[in-house]
Tab-separated table of C-alpha atoms in Angstrom:
chain	number	residue	atom	x	y	z
A	165	MET	CA	-137.971	33.904	9.502
A	166	TYR	CA	-135.086	32.638	7.794
A	167	ASN	CA	-133.407	34.675	5.885
A	168	ALA	CA	-134.849	34.990	2.355
A	169	GLU	CA	-131.378	34.956	0.187
A	170	LEU	CA	-130.069	32.111	2.937
A	171	GLN	CA	-132.753	30.235	2.870
A	172	GLU	CA	-132.815	30.442	-1.377
A	173	LEU	CA	-129.117	29.606	-1.915
A	174	VAL	CA	-129.684	26.003	0.306
A	175	ASP	CA	-132.765	25.243	-1.277
A	176	LYS	CA	-130.894	25.289	-4.529
A	177	TYR	CA	-127.935	23.962	-3.146
A	178	LEU	CA	-130.078	21.118	-2.058
A	179	SER	CA	-132.111	20.774	-5.374
A	180	GLY	CA	-128.353	20.813	-7.283
A	181	SER	CA	-129.512	24.232	-9.197
A	182	LEU	CA	-126.717	26.101	-7.885
A	183	ASP	CA	-124.718	28.044	-9.866
A	184	LEU	CA	-121.217	28.921	-9.457
A	185	LYS	CA	-121.608	32.809	-8.391
A	186	GLU	CA	-123.901	32.246	-6.274
A	187	ALA	CA	-121.860	28.875	-4.470
A	188	HIS	CA	-119.480	31.513	-3.651
A	189	ILE	CA	-121.842	34.150	-1.786
A	190	LEU	CA	-123.161	31.010	0.181
A	191	HIS	CA	-120.096	30.743	0.997
A	192	GLN	CA	-119.819	33.727	2.488
A	193	LEU	CA	-123.555	33.406	3.839
A	194	LEU	CA	-121.798	30.641	5.789
A	195	GLY	CA	-118.836	32.190	7.148
A	196	ASP	CA	-121.524	35.095	8.924
A	197	PRO	CA	-121.110	34.500	12.888
A	198	GLN	CA	-124.689	36.580	12.086
A	199	GLN	CA	-126.397	33.606	10.376
A	200	GLU	CA	-125.529	31.577	12.568
A	201	GLU	CA	-128.974	30.508	14.359
A	202	GLU	CA	-130.855	31.372	10.822
A	203	LEU	CA	-128.683	28.506	8.777
A	204	LYS	CA	-129.007	25.717	11.916
A	205	THR	CA	-132.563	26.197	11.840
A	206	LEU	CA	-132.457	25.512	8.248
A	207	MET	CA	-130.378	21.890	8.016
A	208	MET	CA	-132.293	21.011	10.714
A	209	ASP	CA	-135.486	21.055	9.480
A	210	HIS	CA	-133.676	19.475	6.356
A	211	LEU	CA	-132.395	17.129	8.593
A	212	GLU	CA	-136.247	16.626	10.635
A	213	ARG	CA	-136.859	14.904	7.105
A	214	ILE	CA	-134.073	13.012	6.307
A	215	ALA	CA	-132.980	11.455	9.504
A	216	THR	CA	-134.281	8.064	9.100
A	217	ILE	CA	-131.714	7.797	6.124
A	218	ASP	CA	-128.703	7.625	9.413
A	219	TYR	CA	-131.072	5.524	11.072
A	220	HIS	CA	-131.244	3.170	9.163
A	221	TYR	CA	-128.159	2.926	7.541
A	222	PRO	CA	-125.868	3.760	10.323
A	223	GLU	CA	-122.628	2.545	8.500
A	224	THR	CA	-123.043	4.811	5.450
A	225	GLY	CA	-123.604	7.827	7.946
A	226	SER	CA	-120.683	6.805	9.552
A	227	ARG	CA	-118.434	7.335	7.009
A	228	ILE	CA	-120.227	9.855	5.282
A	229	MET	CA	-119.721	12.140	8.173
A	230	GLN	CA	-116.263	11.012	8.241
A	231	ALA	CA	-115.151	11.664	4.501
A	232	VAL	CA	-117.375	15.239	5.637
A	233	GLU	CA	-115.463	16.541	8.510
A	234	SER	CA	-112.296	15.488	6.883
A	235	ARG	CA	-112.504	17.925	4.695
A	236	LEU	CA	-114.582	20.481	6.711
A	237	PHE	CA	-111.757	21.078	9.234
A	238	GLY	CA	-108.743	20.122	8.003
A	239	SER	CA	-106.343	22.396	5.960
A	240	GLU	CA	-108.889	22.462	3.159
A	241	VAL	CA	-109.000	26.110	1.035
A	242	MET	CA	-111.827	26.577	-1.287
A	243	PRO	CA	-111.257	26.815	-5.046
A	244	GLY	CA	-111.877	29.999	-6.716
A	245	PRO	CA	-111.878	33.639	-5.392
A	246	VAL	CA	-113.192	33.880	-2.532
A	247	PRO	CA	-110.743	32.659	0.117
A	248	ALA	CA	-112.211	30.171	2.369
A	249	PRO	CA	-112.578	31.539	6.365
A	250	VAL	CA	-111.061	30.272	9.145
A	251	VAL	CA	-113.919	28.601	11.515
A	252	PRO	CA	-113.526	28.520	14.976
A	253	PHE	CA	-113.794	25.530	16.893
A	254	PHE	CA	-117.122	26.381	19.266
A	255	ARG	CA	-118.967	27.050	15.403
A	256	ARG	CA	-118.249	23.028	14.024
A	257	SER	CA	-121.276	22.001	15.802
A	258	TRP	CA	-123.718	23.945	13.576
A	259	ILE	CA	-121.897	23.031	10.321
A	260	ARG	CA	-121.882	20.004	11.024
A	261	TYR	CA	-125.499	19.430	10.679
A	262	ALA	CA	-125.704	21.770	7.270
A	263	ALA	CA	-122.645	19.361	6.337
A	264	SER	CA	-124.641	16.435	6.745
A	265	VAL	CA	-127.376	17.682	5.302
A	266	MET	CA	-126.026	18.186	1.927
A	267	VAL	CA	-123.874	15.400	1.667
A	268	ILE	CA	-126.885	12.863	2.780
A	269	VAL	CA	-129.304	14.986	-0.554
A	270	GLY	CA	-126.462	13.220	-2.451
A	271	LEU	CA	-123.786	16.051	-3.407
A	272	GLY	CA	-121.264	14.797	-1.030
A	273	THR	CA	-118.936	17.403	-1.179
A	274	TYR	CA	-118.021	20.814	-2.350
A	275	PHE	CA	-117.044	20.881	-6.035
A	276	LEU	CA	-116.575	23.616	-8.646
A	277	PHE	CA	-114.939	23.277	-12.141
A	278	ARG	CA	-113.049	25.489	-14.453
A	279	PHE	CA	-113.004	26.284	-17.965
A	280	GLN	CA	-109.714	26.754	-19.957
A	281	PRO	CA	-110.390	29.576	-21.981
A	282	GLY	CA	-111.658	29.915	-25.039
A	283	SER	CA	-113.496	26.847	-24.596
A	284	GLY	CA	-116.549	28.374	-24.837
A	285	THR	CA	-118.450	26.550	-22.867
A	286	THR	CA	-120.748	27.690	-20.143
A	287	PRO	CA	-122.873	25.728	-17.131
A	288	GLN	CA	-125.387	23.382	-17.719
A	289	LYS	CA	-128.719	23.335	-15.145
A	290	GLU	CA	-129.554	19.722	-15.996
A	291	LEU	CA	-127.580	16.439	-16.456
A	292	PRO	CA	-129.893	13.491	-16.805
A	293	ALA	CA	-129.266	11.138	-14.256
A	294	ALA	CA	-128.938	7.137	-14.865
A	295	PRO	CA	-131.452	5.355	-13.044
A	296	LEU	CA	-130.255	4.094	-10.116
A	297	ALA	CA	-130.871	1.174	-11.175
A	298	ARG	CA	-128.285	1.138	-12.682
A	299	ASP	CA	-125.871	2.660	-10.626
A	300	ILE	CA	-122.816	0.998	-9.911
A	301	ALA	CA	-120.662	0.558	-6.534
A	302	PRO	CA	-117.318	2.010	-5.377
A	303	GLY	CA	-114.385	-0.423	-5.483
A	304	LYS	CA	-112.553	-2.218	-2.503
A	305	ALA	CA	-110.355	-4.069	-1.043
A	306	GLY	CA	-109.549	-7.302	-2.895
A	307	ALA	CA	-106.697	-8.700	-5.217
A	308	VAL	CA	-105.498	-11.693	-6.939
A	309	LEU	CA	-102.272	-13.037	-5.344
A	310	THR	CA	-100.329	-15.278	-7.812
A	311	LEU	CA	-97.839	-17.798	-6.464
A	312	SER	CA	-94.482	-18.750	-6.964
A	313	ASP	CA	-95.954	-23.225	-8.610
A	314	GLY	CA	-98.798	-20.568	-10.655
A	315	ARG	CA	-102.032	-20.853	-8.226
A	316	GLN	CA	-103.937	-18.252	-8.172
A	317	LEU	CA	-105.729	-16.990	-4.782
A	318	LEU	CA	-108.344	-14.388	-4.403
A	319	LEU	CA	-107.907	-12.307	-1.405
A	320	ASP	CA	-111.086	-10.991	-1.160
A	321	SER	CA	-112.746	-14.519	-1.060
A	322	LEU	CA	-110.820	-15.298	1.959
A	323	GLY	CA	-110.527	-14.931	5.508
A	324	ASN	CA	-107.806	-14.073	8.481
A	325	GLY	CA	-105.101	-16.077	8.789
A	326	LEU	CA	-102.531	-18.291	7.370
A	327	ILE	CA	-103.338	-18.302	3.015
A	328	ALA	CA	-99.457	-20.170	1.938
A	329	GLU	CA	-96.198	-21.331	2.987
A	330	GLN	CA	-93.585	-21.180	0.755
A	331	SER	CA	-90.070	-22.259	1.071
A	332	GLY	CA	-90.243	-21.242	5.079
A	333	THR	CA	-91.697	-17.777	3.758
A	334	THR	CA	-95.485	-17.350	5.141
A	335	ALA	CA	-98.710	-14.959	3.491
A	336	THR	CA	-100.777	-14.157	5.848
A	337	LEU	CA	-103.953	-11.976	5.632
A	338	ARG	CA	-104.778	-9.666	8.553
A	339	GLU	CA	-107.752	-7.423	8.365
A	340	GLY	CA	-107.265	-6.462	4.111
A	341	ARG	CA	-103.468	-6.730	3.682
A	342	LEU	CA	-100.955	-9.603	2.596
A	343	ILE	CA	-98.694	-9.535	5.209
A	344	TYR	CA	-95.128	-11.890	4.420
A	345	SER	CA	-92.521	-13.211	6.903
A	346	SER	CA	-89.641	-14.653	6.488
A	347	GLY	CA	-88.960	-17.684	8.332
A	348	LYS	CA	-85.226	-19.742	8.326
A	349	GLU	CA	-83.281	-18.625	5.094
A	350	GLU	CA	-83.213	-21.970	2.554
A	351	LYS	CA	-80.341	-22.069	-0.032
A	352	VAL	CA	-83.068	-22.221	-2.856
A	353	LYS	CA	-83.674	-20.761	-6.660
A	354	PRO	CA	-85.304	-17.242	-5.822
A	355	GLN	CA	-89.139	-17.895	-5.728
A	356	TYR	CA	-91.631	-14.873	-7.025
A	357	ASN	CA	-95.508	-13.997	-6.412
A	358	ILE	CA	-97.279	-11.123	-8.021
A	359	MET	CA	-99.941	-9.359	-6.983
A	360	SER	CA	-102.539	-8.236	-9.379
A	361	THR	CA	-104.982	-5.555	-8.958
A	362	PRO	CA	-108.539	-5.243	-11.551
A	363	ARG	CA	-110.127	-2.427	-12.135
A	364	GLY	CA	-111.982	-2.111	-9.099
A	365	ARG	CA	-110.094	-3.214	-6.398
A	366	GLN	CA	-107.099	-2.036	-4.273
A	367	PHE	CA	-104.572	-3.701	-1.512
A	368	GLN	CA	-102.522	-3.256	0.613
A	369	LEU	CA	-98.954	-5.966	1.479
A	370	THR	CA	-96.286	-6.387	3.793
A	371	LEU	CA	-93.062	-7.617	1.701
A	372	PRO	CA	-90.758	-10.231	3.907
A	373	ASP	CA	-88.358	-6.761	4.971
A	374	GLY	CA	-91.012	-5.197	6.681
A	375	THR	CA	-91.864	-2.849	3.139
A	376	ARG	CA	-94.948	-1.318	3.463
A	377	VAL	CA	-97.141	-1.315	-0.522
A	378	TRP	CA	-100.706	-0.196	-1.208
A	379	LEU	CA	-101.736	-1.276	-4.802
A	380	ASN	CA	-104.240	0.635	-6.941
A	381	ALA	CA	-106.843	-0.736	-8.980
A	382	GLU	CA	-105.690	-2.264	-12.056
A	383	SER	CA	-101.659	-2.574	-10.821
A	384	SER	CA	-99.377	-5.168	-10.165
A	385	ILE	CA	-96.475	-6.564	-7.924
A	386	ARG	CA	-93.787	-8.977	-8.567
A	387	PHE	CA	-91.729	-9.600	-5.767
A	388	PRO	CA	-89.436	-12.575	-4.371
A	389	ILE	CA	-90.552	-14.605	-1.379
A	390	SER	CA	-87.161	-13.718	0.162
A	391	PHE	CA	-84.562	-10.521	-0.234
A	392	SER	CA	-81.296	-11.199	-1.060
A	393	GLU	CA	-78.567	-9.788	1.977
A	394	LYS	CA	-77.374	-7.064	-0.895
A	395	GLU	CA	-80.316	-5.884	-2.531
A	396	ARG	CA	-84.022	-5.593	-2.567
A	397	GLN	CA	-85.986	-5.381	-6.224
A	398	VAL	CA	-89.343	-5.484	-7.109
A	399	GLU	CA	-90.875	-5.196	-10.323
A	400	ILE	CA	-94.332	-3.024	-10.722
A	401	THR	CA	-96.983	-1.988	-13.345
A	402	GLY	CA	-99.939	0.784	-12.657
A	403	GLU	CA	-99.637	2.488	-9.449
A	404	ALA	CA	-98.099	2.456	-6.005
A	405	TYR	CA	-96.968	3.827	-2.620
A	406	PHE	CA	-94.505	2.436	-0.742
A	407	GLU	CA	-93.298	3.130	2.574
A	408	VAL	CA	-89.769	0.950	2.634
A	409	THR	CA	-88.090	-0.094	5.499
A	410	LYS	CA	-84.388	1.179	5.230
A	411	ASN	CA	-81.107	-0.865	5.021
A	412	ALA	CA	-78.132	0.521	4.048
A	413	HIS	CA	-77.077	-2.721	2.882
A	414	ALA	CA	-79.607	-3.881	0.647
A	415	PRO	CA	-80.818	-1.107	-1.455
A	416	PHE	CA	-84.393	-0.759	-2.295
A	417	ASN	CA	-85.204	-1.059	-6.069
A	418	VAL	CA	-88.289	-0.671	-8.118
A	419	THR	CA	-88.080	-1.476	-12.039
A	420	VAL	CA	-91.177	-0.116	-14.299
A	421	PRO	CA	-90.804	-2.520	-17.239
A	422	GLY	CA	-89.328	-0.707	-19.673
A	423	LYS	CA	-89.529	2.602	-18.460
A	424	ALA	CA	-87.915	3.834	-15.227
A	425	GLU	CA	-85.088	2.097	-12.061
A	426	ILE	CA	-86.196	3.567	-8.846
A	427	VAL	CA	-82.923	3.308	-6.296
A	428	VAL	CA	-84.131	3.781	-2.741
A	429	LEU	CA	-81.858	3.276	0.663
A	430	GLY	CA	-85.574	4.004	3.029
A	431	THR	CA	-88.122	6.299	1.706
A	432	SER	CA	-91.757	7.085	1.054
A	433	PHE	CA	-93.043	7.798	-2.720
A	434	ASN	CA	-95.666	7.019	-4.759
A	435	ILE	CA	-94.975	5.969	-8.297
A	436	ASN	CA	-97.973	6.395	-11.679
A	437	ALA	CA	-96.945	3.925	-14.314
A	438	TYR	CA	-100.188	3.674	-15.579
A	439	SER	CA	-100.132	2.489	-19.386
A	440	ASN	CA	-102.867	4.863	-21.024
A	441	GLU	CA	-101.433	8.543	-19.373
A	442	SER	CA	-99.076	10.491	-20.951
A	443	SER	CA	-95.780	10.154	-18.313
A	444	LEU	CA	-94.307	7.821	-15.608
A	445	ASN	CA	-94.804	10.354	-12.348
A	446	THR	CA	-92.413	9.348	-9.105
A	447	THR	CA	-92.920	11.704	-6.080
A	448	LEU	CA	-90.414	11.680	-2.919
A	449	ILE	CA	-92.083	11.806	-0.228
A	450	ASP	CA	-89.742	11.599	2.364
A	451	GLY	CA	-86.070	10.098	2.313
A	452	LYS	CA	-84.324	10.010	-1.141
A	453	VAL	CA	-84.426	7.960	-4.372
A	454	LYS	CA	-82.320	8.333	-7.488
A	455	VAL	CA	-84.833	7.530	-11.097
A	456	ASN	CA	-82.873	7.293	-14.293
A	457	GLY	CA	-79.948	8.376	-12.555
A	458	LYS	CA	-81.492	11.945	-10.868
A	459	VAL	CA	-81.869	12.568	-7.715
A	460	LEU	CA	-85.033	13.413	-6.050
A	461	ASN	CA	-85.513	15.683	-3.512
A	462	PRO	CA	-89.002	15.379	-0.728
A	463	GLY	CA	-91.660	16.917	-2.240
A	464	GLN	CA	-90.298	16.557	-5.343
A	465	GLN	CA	-91.856	14.784	-8.667
A	466	ILE	CA	-90.414	13.470	-11.922
A	467	ARG	CA	-92.347	13.590	-15.130
A	468	THR	CA	-90.555	10.430	-17.553
A	469	GLY	CA	-92.393	11.197	-20.675
A	470	THR	CA	-91.227	10.563	-24.999
A	471	GLY	CA	-87.344	10.990	-24.037
A	472	GLU	CA	-86.676	12.819	-20.992
A	473	SER	CA	-87.227	13.583	-17.835
A	474	ILE	CA	-88.816	16.689	-15.919
A	475	VAL	CA	-88.778	17.663	-11.815
A	476	GLY	CA	-90.325	19.701	-10.226
A	477	GLN	CA	-92.996	20.285	-7.443
A	478	ALA	CA	-95.827	17.747	-6.582
A	479	ASP	CA	-98.992	18.310	-5.162
A	480	LEU	CA	-99.015	16.100	-2.748
A	481	GLU	CA	-102.543	16.326	-1.996
A	482	LYS	CA	-103.502	15.336	-5.189
A	483	VAL	CA	-100.438	12.487	-5.661
A	484	LEU	CA	-101.945	10.131	-2.349
A	485	ALA	CA	-105.251	11.368	-2.593
A	486	TRP	CA	-106.469	7.321	-3.942
A	487	LYS	CA	-104.462	6.094	-0.990
A	488	ASN	CA	-106.420	8.557	1.267
A	489	GLY	CA	-109.884	6.812	-0.545
A	490	LEU	CA	-110.507	9.847	-2.164
A	491	PHE	CA	-110.662	11.895	-6.106
A	492	ASN	CA	-108.406	15.038	-6.527
A	493	PHE	CA	-108.920	16.334	-10.013
A	494	ASN	CA	-107.624	19.493	-9.383
A	495	ASN	CA	-106.128	20.470	-13.112
A	496	ALA	CA	-107.513	17.691	-14.698
A	497	SER	CA	-109.025	17.124	-18.078
A	498	LEU	CA	-112.029	15.488	-18.299
A	499	PRO	CA	-110.110	12.667	-20.121
A	500	GLU	CA	-108.081	11.936	-17.165
A	501	VAL	CA	-111.230	12.358	-14.973
A	502	MET	CA	-112.671	9.341	-16.746
A	503	ARG	CA	-109.881	7.298	-16.633
A	504	GLN	CA	-109.615	7.242	-12.962
A	505	LEU	CA	-113.356	6.451	-12.875
A	506	GLU	CA	-112.798	3.793	-15.118
A	507	ARG	CA	-109.695	1.957	-13.111
A	508	TRP	CA	-112.208	2.802	-9.611
A	509	TYR	CA	-116.164	1.662	-11.137
A	510	ASP	CA	-114.628	-1.055	-13.661
A	511	ILE	CA	-116.387	0.877	-16.645
A	512	GLU	CA	-115.513	1.755	-19.831
A	513	VAL	CA	-116.141	5.461	-21.206
A	514	VAL	CA	-116.948	6.136	-24.639
A	515	TYR	CA	-117.142	9.635	-26.265
A	516	GLU	CA	-120.180	10.179	-28.188
A	517	LYS	CA	-118.896	13.079	-30.141
A	518	GLN	CA	-115.420	15.668	-29.567
A	519	ILE	CA	-113.953	15.359	-26.223
A	520	PRO	CA	-114.996	18.544	-24.184
A	521	VAL	CA	-112.569	21.281	-23.212
A	522	ILE	CA	-112.757	21.003	-19.355
A	523	GLU	CA	-110.544	21.812	-16.711
A	524	PHE	CA	-111.892	20.500	-13.149
A	525	GLY	CA	-110.994	21.055	-9.149
A	526	GLY	CA	-111.564	19.740	-6.461
A	527	GLU	CA	-111.924	16.314	-3.883
A	528	MET	CA	-114.807	13.567	-3.384
A	529	SER	CA	-114.623	10.331	-1.913
A	530	LYS	CA	-114.195	6.799	-3.617
A	531	GLU	CA	-116.738	5.595	-1.589
A	532	MET	CA	-119.497	7.607	-3.789
A	533	THR	CA	-121.481	5.251	-6.394
A	534	LEU	CA	-120.834	6.217	-10.066
A	535	VAL	CA	-124.377	7.576	-10.480
A	536	ASN	CA	-123.804	10.077	-7.151
A	537	LEU	CA	-120.061	11.253	-8.466
A	538	LEU	CA	-121.582	11.217	-12.038
A	539	GLU	CA	-124.108	13.725	-9.890
A	540	THR	CA	-121.640	16.210	-8.504
A	541	LEU	CA	-120.112	16.809	-12.066
A	542	LYS	CA	-123.520	17.396	-14.205
A	543	ALA	CA	-122.453	21.248	-13.497
A	544	SER	CA	-119.328	21.026	-16.240
A	545	ASN	CA	-121.448	20.911	-19.779
A	546	VAL	CA	-121.178	17.388	-20.106
A	547	HIS	CA	-123.858	15.130	-20.048
A	548	PHE	CA	-123.430	10.952	-19.694
A	549	ARG	CA	-125.261	7.974	-20.124
A	550	LEU	CA	-124.967	4.953	-18.058
A	551	GLU	CA	-125.929	1.512	-20.019
A	552	ASP	CA	-126.696	-1.507	-18.951
A	553	ASN	CA	-123.182	-2.980	-20.081
A	554	ARG	CA	-120.895	-1.055	-17.742
A	555	ARG	CA	-120.591	1.664	-20.730
A	556	LEU	CA	-120.695	5.295	-20.201
A	557	ILE	CA	-121.429	7.271	-23.012
A	558	VAL	CA	-119.953	11.031	-22.754
A	559	THR	CA	-122.235	13.705	-24.266
A	560	PRO	CA	-121.252	17.005	-24.919
């Protein structure tokens, strides 16, 4: 016989009606070894009902399980006052059963929200879900490459192989990454290419010196097809992550037009320079960079706003979430969350009334469809209406 409390909480979780207090109670029960057999039996009953999902959609099932296991068995700490218990290795198998059920039915990941003091808001238990016919798929790999002669190539429409050759430099597509290789040096006027990602697209690039670049949605990078011996200069908009090939004789410089100059010797760092964000954020992962004259140490971030620059410790998981296929909404306001959704799902967000004052926390996979992601946000006391023209209406 199932523990009545456990069964009720799991049923509420699966139906999406679990409130914050009940979520903490369920979390404690999941960490109790005495509940192991009952939970396993309960989960297996649910699995039998939905097992056909994984049978008919094995690729979806595989991606789901990878995302779940990376969150469950990594260094995750559950937000809120209840600490996450340490899960011994021998108990992971049955927790996988539980996690698979909870994810497959559409909840995706454990997600908490926090209301700012004084907001006067309370959890809302119902969220009108948009019809599935209007659902929007997540973004994917893709970009537009503009060559020095003005020709444009849609990279997500091309297969692997050589796609361009310019003055001895080749550009080759290989498994979702564009790789530049310099051939014999030719004394010609510098030639520049531009890679740009529209909304709903990301792409990877290897520059002629071996430096790797990850380009987020709605971003661009302008670079020479061959670097000089004395310096390496690129220009970006939007957001990009760099792993720079070391060359003490040729510093690597990144320019954000009108906003920042980043000087690098050999390092890994992230630049968030979206024009609709309140500040330009440069985060150093490893090595050494200088931003507008200020030197950063690994783990630090410099925020450049209106006339001032502030250096502090960075939340690296949050900074790198986009590169790792995740949304990280820790300490994010509703407008911050919506701006990320606009870029990734290529939508327009419109606020019907006053913007609710809400602070979020948690991570979600970027492979979720828009409707499923909105479903996880339903406890935030905000309603959503998705229209046919890719417009998302936010109503309090």
